[in-house]
GROMACS .gro file of C-alpha atoms in nm:
model
  132
    1UNK     CA    1   2.545  -0.093  -2.394
    2UNK     CA    2   2.339   0.089  -2.135
    3UNK     CA    3   2.020   0.288  -2.155
    4UNK     CA    4   2.221   0.612  -2.147
    5UNK     CA    5   2.408   0.497  -2.456
    6UNK     CA    6   2.075   0.437  -2.630
    7UNK     CA    7   1.955   0.786  -2.548
    8UNK     CA    8   2.281   0.939  -2.672
    9UNK     CA    9   2.265   0.732  -2.991
   10UNK     CA   10   1.915   0.863  -3.059
   11UNK     CA   11   2.044   1.218  -3.014
   12UNK     CA   12   2.312   1.165  -3.279
   13UNK     CA   13   2.082   0.970  -3.512
   14UNK     CA   14   2.039   1.082  -3.871
   15UNK     CA   15   1.667   1.039  -3.939
   16UNK     CA   16   1.730   1.020  -4.313
   17UNK     CA   17   1.938   0.700  -4.277
   18UNK     CA   18   1.703   0.400  -4.235
   19UNK     CA   19   1.988   0.156  -4.158
   20UNK     CA   20   2.113   0.370  -3.869
   21UNK     CA   21   1.758   0.398  -3.736
   22UNK     CA   22   1.711   0.021  -3.754
   23UNK     CA   23   2.046  -0.042  -3.579
   24UNK     CA   24   1.959   0.203  -3.300
   25UNK     CA   25   1.618   0.038  -3.247
   26UNK     CA   26   1.776  -0.308  -3.230
   27UNK     CA   27   2.034  -0.187  -2.978
   28UNK     CA   28   1.772  -0.031  -2.754
   29UNK     CA   29   1.551  -0.339  -2.782
   30UNK     CA   30   1.844  -0.555  -2.668
   31UNK     CA   31   1.897  -0.327  -2.368
   32UNK     CA   32   1.527  -0.325  -2.271
   33UNK     CA   33   1.495  -0.702  -2.305
   34UNK     CA   34   1.800  -0.766  -2.088
   35UNK     CA   35   1.697  -1.013  -1.815
   36UNK     CA   36   1.879  -0.813  -1.547
   37UNK     CA   37   1.656  -0.511  -1.608
   38UNK     CA   38   1.344  -0.725  -1.572
   39UNK     CA   39   1.478  -0.898  -1.258
   40UNK     CA   40   1.532  -0.559  -1.095
   41UNK     CA   41   1.189  -0.437  -1.201
   42UNK     CA   42   1.021  -0.750  -1.067
   43UNK     CA   43   1.220  -0.737  -0.743
   44UNK     CA   44   1.133  -0.373  -0.676
   45UNK     CA   45   0.767  -0.440  -0.755
   46UNK     CA   46   0.759  -0.731  -0.507
   47UNK     CA   47   0.928  -0.523  -0.237
   48UNK     CA   48   0.681  -0.237  -0.290
   49UNK     CA   49   0.391  -0.484  -0.280
   50UNK     CA   50   0.513  -0.637   0.047
   51UNK     CA   51   0.559  -0.297   0.213
   52UNK     CA   52   0.210  -0.203   0.094
   53UNK     CA   53   0.078  -0.532   0.233
   54UNK     CA   54   0.224  -0.456   0.577
   55UNK     CA   55   0.087  -0.102   0.577
   56UNK     CA   56  -0.252  -0.228   0.459
   57UNK     CA   57  -0.256  -0.501   0.724
   58UNK     CA   58  -0.195  -0.243   0.996
   59UNK     CA   59  -0.478  -0.027   0.857
   60UNK     CA   60  -0.714  -0.327   0.820
   61UNK     CA   61  -0.704  -0.316   0.436
   62UNK     CA   62  -0.434  -0.567   0.339
   63UNK     CA   63  -0.559  -0.630  -0.016
   64UNK     CA   64  -0.573  -0.258  -0.097
   65UNK     CA   65  -0.223  -0.220   0.046
   66UNK     CA   66  -0.093  -0.504  -0.168
   67UNK     CA   67  -0.249  -0.376  -0.491
   68UNK     CA   68  -0.167  -0.007  -0.441
   69UNK     CA   69   0.188  -0.089  -0.328
   70UNK     CA   70   0.255  -0.310  -0.631
   71UNK     CA   71   0.099  -0.065  -0.876
   72UNK     CA   72   0.234   0.269  -0.751
   73UNK     CA   73   0.508   0.191  -0.497
   74UNK     CA   74   0.558   0.467  -0.239
   75UNK     CA   75   0.267   0.668  -0.380
   76UNK     CA   76   0.045   0.362  -0.319
   77UNK     CA   77   0.175   0.341   0.037
   78UNK     CA   78   0.067   0.701   0.094
   79UNK     CA   79  -0.276   0.627  -0.054
   80UNK     CA   80  -0.328   0.336   0.185
   81UNK     CA   81  -0.198   0.534   0.483
   82UNK     CA   82  -0.429   0.828   0.412
   83UNK     CA   83  -0.738   0.621   0.328
   84UNK     CA   84  -1.009   0.534   0.577
   85UNK     CA   85  -0.919   0.244   0.803
   86UNK     CA   86  -1.110  -0.081   0.766
   87UNK     CA   87  -1.103  -0.135   1.143
   88UNK     CA   88  -1.400  -0.076   1.371
   89UNK     CA   89  -1.343   0.123   1.686
   90UNK     CA   90  -1.405  -0.028   2.029
   91UNK     CA   91  -1.659   0.183   2.221
   92UNK     CA   92  -1.471   0.131   2.548
   93UNK     CA   93  -1.101   0.169   2.471
   94UNK     CA   94  -1.126   0.335   2.127
   95UNK     CA   95  -0.872   0.106   1.957
   96UNK     CA   96  -0.924  -0.066   1.622
   97UNK     CA   97  -1.052  -0.420   1.569
   98UNK     CA   98  -1.123  -0.624   1.258
   99UNK     CA   99  -1.486  -0.589   1.140
  100UNK     CA  100  -1.577  -0.953   1.213
  101UNK     CA  101  -1.443  -0.947   1.572
  102UNK     CA  102  -1.682  -1.046   1.850
  103UNK     CA  103  -1.466  -0.906   2.132
  104UNK     CA  104  -1.209  -0.628   2.147
  105UNK     CA  105  -0.859  -0.770   2.124
  106UNK     CA  106  -0.726  -0.495   2.350
  107UNK     CA  107  -0.972  -0.466   2.639
  108UNK     CA  108  -1.188  -0.778   2.588
  109UNK     CA  109  -1.530  -0.604   2.582
  110UNK     CA  110  -1.805  -0.773   2.380
  111UNK     CA  111  -1.831  -0.549   2.071
  112UNK     CA  112  -2.181  -0.659   1.974
  113UNK     CA  113  -2.323  -0.591   2.320
  114UNK     CA  114  -2.135  -0.262   2.344
  115UNK     CA  115  -2.275  -0.149   2.009
  116UNK     CA  116  -2.633  -0.203   2.129
  117UNK     CA  117  -2.579   0.000   2.449
  118UNK     CA  118  -2.756   0.334   2.461
  119UNK     CA  119  -2.567   0.660   2.467
  120UNK     CA  120  -2.699   0.732   2.817
  121UNK     CA  121  -2.562   0.410   2.969
  122UNK     CA  122  -2.218   0.474   2.826
  123UNK     CA  123  -2.222   0.829   2.963
  124UNK     CA  124  -2.326   0.703   3.309
  125UNK     CA  125  -2.039   0.453   3.303
  126UNK     CA  126  -1.788   0.729   3.221
  127UNK     CA  127  -1.926   0.953   3.496
  128UNK     CA  128  -1.889   0.677   3.756
  129UNK     CA  129  -1.523   0.635   3.675
  130UNK     CA  130  -1.429   1.000   3.725
  131UNK     CA  131  -1.583   1.095   4.055
  132UNK     CA  132  -1.580   1.453   4.182
   0.00000   0.00000   0.00000
C-alpha cells in the first residue's frame, strides 16, 4: 500500500467507526515506517548536504553550507550562495583567500603587509602601472 492509498482511505473513512479508524492508522504507520522511505529520505538529505558543502567550500563557509544544505536542501543552497562570503579579498588582485592565509594564493602578495599599506601607496602603485 502506498501513501496515496492511505490518503484515499482517509477520505473514505467513517469517523464514527473506531475499528476502521484504527485499521487506517495502522496501515499508514506501516507505510511511513517502511525502510525504503527512510533510505530515500536519508539519501536525499546526504546529497543535499554534500552539494551544500561544496557550495559553502567555494564561498569560504563550508560548515554553513553543510548545515543549511542538509536542513533545507535547495533553499539552503540559495541561502549559502546569497550570504556574505567568508573569504578575505586580496588588495592587489581582488580575489578571495581564506581568512588565515598569509599570502594570496592567486598572485602571491603578502596579505598582512598589503593590509598595512596606506591608501596613498596603493594609489601610487596603480598610477605607475597605467602611464599616460
